[in-house]
PDB file of C-alpha atoms in Angstrom:
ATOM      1  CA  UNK A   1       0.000   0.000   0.000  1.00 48.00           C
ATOM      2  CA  UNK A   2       1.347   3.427  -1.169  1.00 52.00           C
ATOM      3  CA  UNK A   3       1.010   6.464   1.234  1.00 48.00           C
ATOM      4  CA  UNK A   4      -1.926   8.845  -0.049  1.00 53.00           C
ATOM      5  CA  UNK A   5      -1.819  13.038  -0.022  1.00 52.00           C
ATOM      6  CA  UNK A   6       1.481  12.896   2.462  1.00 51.00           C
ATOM      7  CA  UNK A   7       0.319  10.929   5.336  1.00 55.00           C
ATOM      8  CA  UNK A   8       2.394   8.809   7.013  1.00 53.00           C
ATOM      9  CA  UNK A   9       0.811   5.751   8.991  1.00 55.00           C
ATOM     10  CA  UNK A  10       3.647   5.155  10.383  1.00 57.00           C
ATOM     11  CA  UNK A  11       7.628   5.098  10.260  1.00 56.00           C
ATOM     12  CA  UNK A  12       9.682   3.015   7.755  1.00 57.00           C
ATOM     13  CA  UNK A  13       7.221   3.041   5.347  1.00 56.00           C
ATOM     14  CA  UNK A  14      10.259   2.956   2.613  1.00 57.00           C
ATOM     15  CA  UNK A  15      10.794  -0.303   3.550  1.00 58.00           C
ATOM     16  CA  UNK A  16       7.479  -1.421   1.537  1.00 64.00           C
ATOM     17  CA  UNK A  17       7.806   1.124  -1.133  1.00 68.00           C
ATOM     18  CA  UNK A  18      11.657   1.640  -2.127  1.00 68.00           C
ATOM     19  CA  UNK A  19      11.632   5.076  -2.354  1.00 67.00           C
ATOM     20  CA  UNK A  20      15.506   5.759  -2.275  1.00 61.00           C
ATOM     21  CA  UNK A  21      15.281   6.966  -6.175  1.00 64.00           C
ATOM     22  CA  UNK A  22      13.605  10.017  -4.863  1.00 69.00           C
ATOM     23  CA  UNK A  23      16.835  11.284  -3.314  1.00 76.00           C
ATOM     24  CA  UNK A  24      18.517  14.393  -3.596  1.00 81.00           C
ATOM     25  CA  UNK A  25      21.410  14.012  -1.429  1.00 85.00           C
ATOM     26  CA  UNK A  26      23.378  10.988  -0.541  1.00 87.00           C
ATOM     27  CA  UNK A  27      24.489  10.148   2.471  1.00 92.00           C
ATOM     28  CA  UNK A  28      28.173   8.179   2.485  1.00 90.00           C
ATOM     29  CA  UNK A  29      29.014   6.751   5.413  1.00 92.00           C
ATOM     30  CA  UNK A  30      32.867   6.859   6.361  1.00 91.00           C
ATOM     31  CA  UNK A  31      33.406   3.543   8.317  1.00 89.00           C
ATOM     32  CA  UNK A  32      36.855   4.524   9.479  1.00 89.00           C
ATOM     33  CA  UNK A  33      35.640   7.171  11.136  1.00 91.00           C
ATOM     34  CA  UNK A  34      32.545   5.677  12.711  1.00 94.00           C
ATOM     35  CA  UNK A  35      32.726   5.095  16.576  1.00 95.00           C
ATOM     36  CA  UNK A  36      29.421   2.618  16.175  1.00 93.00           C
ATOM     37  CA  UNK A  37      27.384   5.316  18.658  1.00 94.00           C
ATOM     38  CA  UNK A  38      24.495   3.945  16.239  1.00 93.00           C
ATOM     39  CA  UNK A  39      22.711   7.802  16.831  1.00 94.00           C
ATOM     40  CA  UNK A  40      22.205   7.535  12.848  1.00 93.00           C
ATOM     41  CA  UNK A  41      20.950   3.900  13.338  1.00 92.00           C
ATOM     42  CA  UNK A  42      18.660   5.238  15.993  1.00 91.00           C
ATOM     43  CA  UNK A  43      17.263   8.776  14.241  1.00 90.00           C
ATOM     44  CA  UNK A  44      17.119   7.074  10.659  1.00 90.00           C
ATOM     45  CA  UNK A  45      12.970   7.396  10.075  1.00 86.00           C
ATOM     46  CA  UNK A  46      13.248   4.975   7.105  1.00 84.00           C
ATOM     47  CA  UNK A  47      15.307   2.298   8.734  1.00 86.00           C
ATOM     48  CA  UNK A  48      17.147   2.313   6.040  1.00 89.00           C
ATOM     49  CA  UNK A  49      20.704   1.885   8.393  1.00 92.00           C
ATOM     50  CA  UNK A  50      21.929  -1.459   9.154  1.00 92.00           C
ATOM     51  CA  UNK A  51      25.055  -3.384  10.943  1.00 92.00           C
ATOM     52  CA  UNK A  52      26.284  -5.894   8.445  1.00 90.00           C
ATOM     53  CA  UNK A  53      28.225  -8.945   9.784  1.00 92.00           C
ATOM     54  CA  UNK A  54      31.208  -7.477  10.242  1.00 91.00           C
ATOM     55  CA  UNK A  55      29.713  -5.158  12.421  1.00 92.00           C
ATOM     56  CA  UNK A  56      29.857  -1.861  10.405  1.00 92.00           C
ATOM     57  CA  UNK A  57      27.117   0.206   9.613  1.00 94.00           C
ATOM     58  CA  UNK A  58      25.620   0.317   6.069  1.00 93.00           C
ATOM     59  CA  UNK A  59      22.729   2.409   4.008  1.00 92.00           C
ATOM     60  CA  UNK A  60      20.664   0.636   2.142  1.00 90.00           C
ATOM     61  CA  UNK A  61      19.928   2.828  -0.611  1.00 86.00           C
ATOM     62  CA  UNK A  62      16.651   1.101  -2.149  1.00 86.00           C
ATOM     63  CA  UNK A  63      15.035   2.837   1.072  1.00 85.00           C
ATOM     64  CA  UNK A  64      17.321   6.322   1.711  1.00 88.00           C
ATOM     65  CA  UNK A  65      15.188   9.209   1.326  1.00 87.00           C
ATOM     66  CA  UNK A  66      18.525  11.406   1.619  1.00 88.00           C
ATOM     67  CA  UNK A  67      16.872  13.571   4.550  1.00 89.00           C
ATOM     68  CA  UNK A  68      20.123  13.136   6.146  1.00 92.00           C
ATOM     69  CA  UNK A  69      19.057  13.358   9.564  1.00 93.00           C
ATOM     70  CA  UNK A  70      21.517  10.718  10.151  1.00 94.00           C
ATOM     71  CA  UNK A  71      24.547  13.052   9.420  1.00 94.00           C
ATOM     72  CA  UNK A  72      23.379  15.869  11.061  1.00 93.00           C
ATOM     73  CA  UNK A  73      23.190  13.528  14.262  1.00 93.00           C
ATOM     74  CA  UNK A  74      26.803  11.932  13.516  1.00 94.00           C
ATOM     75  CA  UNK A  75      29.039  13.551  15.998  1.00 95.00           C
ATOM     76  CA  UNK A  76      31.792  12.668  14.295  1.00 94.00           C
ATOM     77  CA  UNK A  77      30.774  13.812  11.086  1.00 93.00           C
ATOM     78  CA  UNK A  78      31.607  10.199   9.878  1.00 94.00           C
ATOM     79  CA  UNK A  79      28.672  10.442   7.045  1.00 94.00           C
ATOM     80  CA  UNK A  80      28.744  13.088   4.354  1.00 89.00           C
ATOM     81  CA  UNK A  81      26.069  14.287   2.257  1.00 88.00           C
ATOM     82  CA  UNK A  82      26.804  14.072  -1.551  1.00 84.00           C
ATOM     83  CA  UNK A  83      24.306  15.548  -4.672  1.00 82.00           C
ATOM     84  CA  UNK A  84      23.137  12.553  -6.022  1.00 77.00           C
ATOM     85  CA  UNK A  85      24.199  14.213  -9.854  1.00 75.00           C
ATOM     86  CA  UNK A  86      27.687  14.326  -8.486  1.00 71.00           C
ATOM     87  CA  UNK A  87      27.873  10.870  -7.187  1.00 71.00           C
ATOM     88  CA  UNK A  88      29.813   8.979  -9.743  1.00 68.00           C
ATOM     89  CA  UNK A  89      32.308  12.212  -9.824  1.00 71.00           C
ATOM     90  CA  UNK A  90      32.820  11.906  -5.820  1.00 67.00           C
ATOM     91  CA  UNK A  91      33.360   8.338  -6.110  1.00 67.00           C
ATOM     92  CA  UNK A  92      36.030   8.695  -8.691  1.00 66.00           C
ATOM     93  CA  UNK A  93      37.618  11.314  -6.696  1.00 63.00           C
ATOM     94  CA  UNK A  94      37.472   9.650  -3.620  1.00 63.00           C
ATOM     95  CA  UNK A  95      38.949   6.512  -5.175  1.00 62.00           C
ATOM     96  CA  UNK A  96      42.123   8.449  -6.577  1.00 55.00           C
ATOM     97  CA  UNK A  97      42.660   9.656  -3.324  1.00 49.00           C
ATOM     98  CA  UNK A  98      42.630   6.206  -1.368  1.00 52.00           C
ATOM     99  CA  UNK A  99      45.075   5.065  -2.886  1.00 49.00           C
ATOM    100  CA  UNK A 100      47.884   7.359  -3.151  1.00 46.00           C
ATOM    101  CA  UNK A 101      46.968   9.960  -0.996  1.00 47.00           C
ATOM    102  CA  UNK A 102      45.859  11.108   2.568  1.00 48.00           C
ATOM    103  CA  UNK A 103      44.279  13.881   1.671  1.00 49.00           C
ATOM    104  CA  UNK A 104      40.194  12.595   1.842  1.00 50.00           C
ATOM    105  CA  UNK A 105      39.578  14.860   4.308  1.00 54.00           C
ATOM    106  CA  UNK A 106      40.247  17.666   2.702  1.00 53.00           C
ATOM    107  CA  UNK A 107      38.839  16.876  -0.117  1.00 54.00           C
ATOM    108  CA  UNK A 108      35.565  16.431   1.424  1.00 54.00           C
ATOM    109  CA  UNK A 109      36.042  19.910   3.226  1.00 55.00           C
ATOM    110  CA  UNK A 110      36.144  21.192  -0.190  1.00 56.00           C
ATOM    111  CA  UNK A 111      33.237  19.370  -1.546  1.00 58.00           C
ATOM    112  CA  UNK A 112      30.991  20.511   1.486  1.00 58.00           C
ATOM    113  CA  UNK A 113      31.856  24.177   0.575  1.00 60.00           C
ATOM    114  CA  UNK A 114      32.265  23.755  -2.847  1.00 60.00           C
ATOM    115  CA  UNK A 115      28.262  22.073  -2.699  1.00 62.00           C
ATOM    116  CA  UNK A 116      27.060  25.281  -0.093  1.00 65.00           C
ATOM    117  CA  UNK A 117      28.332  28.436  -2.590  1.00 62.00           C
ATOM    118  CA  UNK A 118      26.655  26.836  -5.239  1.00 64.00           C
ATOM    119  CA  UNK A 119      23.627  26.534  -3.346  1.00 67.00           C
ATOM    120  CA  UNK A 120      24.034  30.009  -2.459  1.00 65.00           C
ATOM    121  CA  UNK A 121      24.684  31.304  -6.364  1.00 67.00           C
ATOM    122  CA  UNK A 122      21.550  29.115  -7.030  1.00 72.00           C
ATOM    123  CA  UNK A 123      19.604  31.038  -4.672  1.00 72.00           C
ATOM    124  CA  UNK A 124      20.268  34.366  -5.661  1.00 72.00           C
ATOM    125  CA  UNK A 125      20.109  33.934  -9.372  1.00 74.00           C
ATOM    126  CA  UNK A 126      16.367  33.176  -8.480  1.00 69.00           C
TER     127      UNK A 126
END
């Protein structure tokens, strides 16, 4: 059963429905830097966070929404939040730099700022 004019029965309902092509934003979770607090497991409305056998935490796309609640509660910013256009680009990137380079970090640094001013130049050519 789909939910009808926005109402929401109750939590998870992604889990029914896939709805994780409706994101805008991805969320990538760093599993180096997660300390396993499991807030994101916790605050994740869809569920859509899991602990995989090796006992690391996972998204499950199918159901990610992208609200990223779950990186906003990270406090150790372990999951960062990635346009879905850019994906494939940020993967690529990310890729060259594991495995030559420590420099990840601030790469995402520039990412995250490089995403915010062009939300900014978005909003004022508006």
């Amino acid at each position: 059963m789909v939910t009808i004019g926005a109402i929401i029965y109750e939590p998870g309902s992604t889990v029914r429905n896939k709805t994780g092509g409706w994101r805008t934003f991805r969320p990538i979770l760093n599993t180096e830097r997660c300390i396993k607090c499991e807030l994101c497991y916790i605050f994740c409305p869809e569920g859509a966070i899991y602990e995989d056998e090796e006992e690391k935490f996972r998204i499950n796309y199918d159901y990610c929404k992208g609200c990223l609640i779950c990186s906003k509660e990270c406090p150790t910013n372990a999951i960062t939040n990635v346009r879905e256009e850019n994906y494939r680009r940020y993967c690529e990137i990310e890729g060259e730099l594991r495995e030559g380079s420590s420099e990840i970090d601030r790469y995402r640094k520039y990412y995250h700022r490089y995403n915010t001013l062009l939300g900014v130049k978005r909003e004022l050519e508006k």
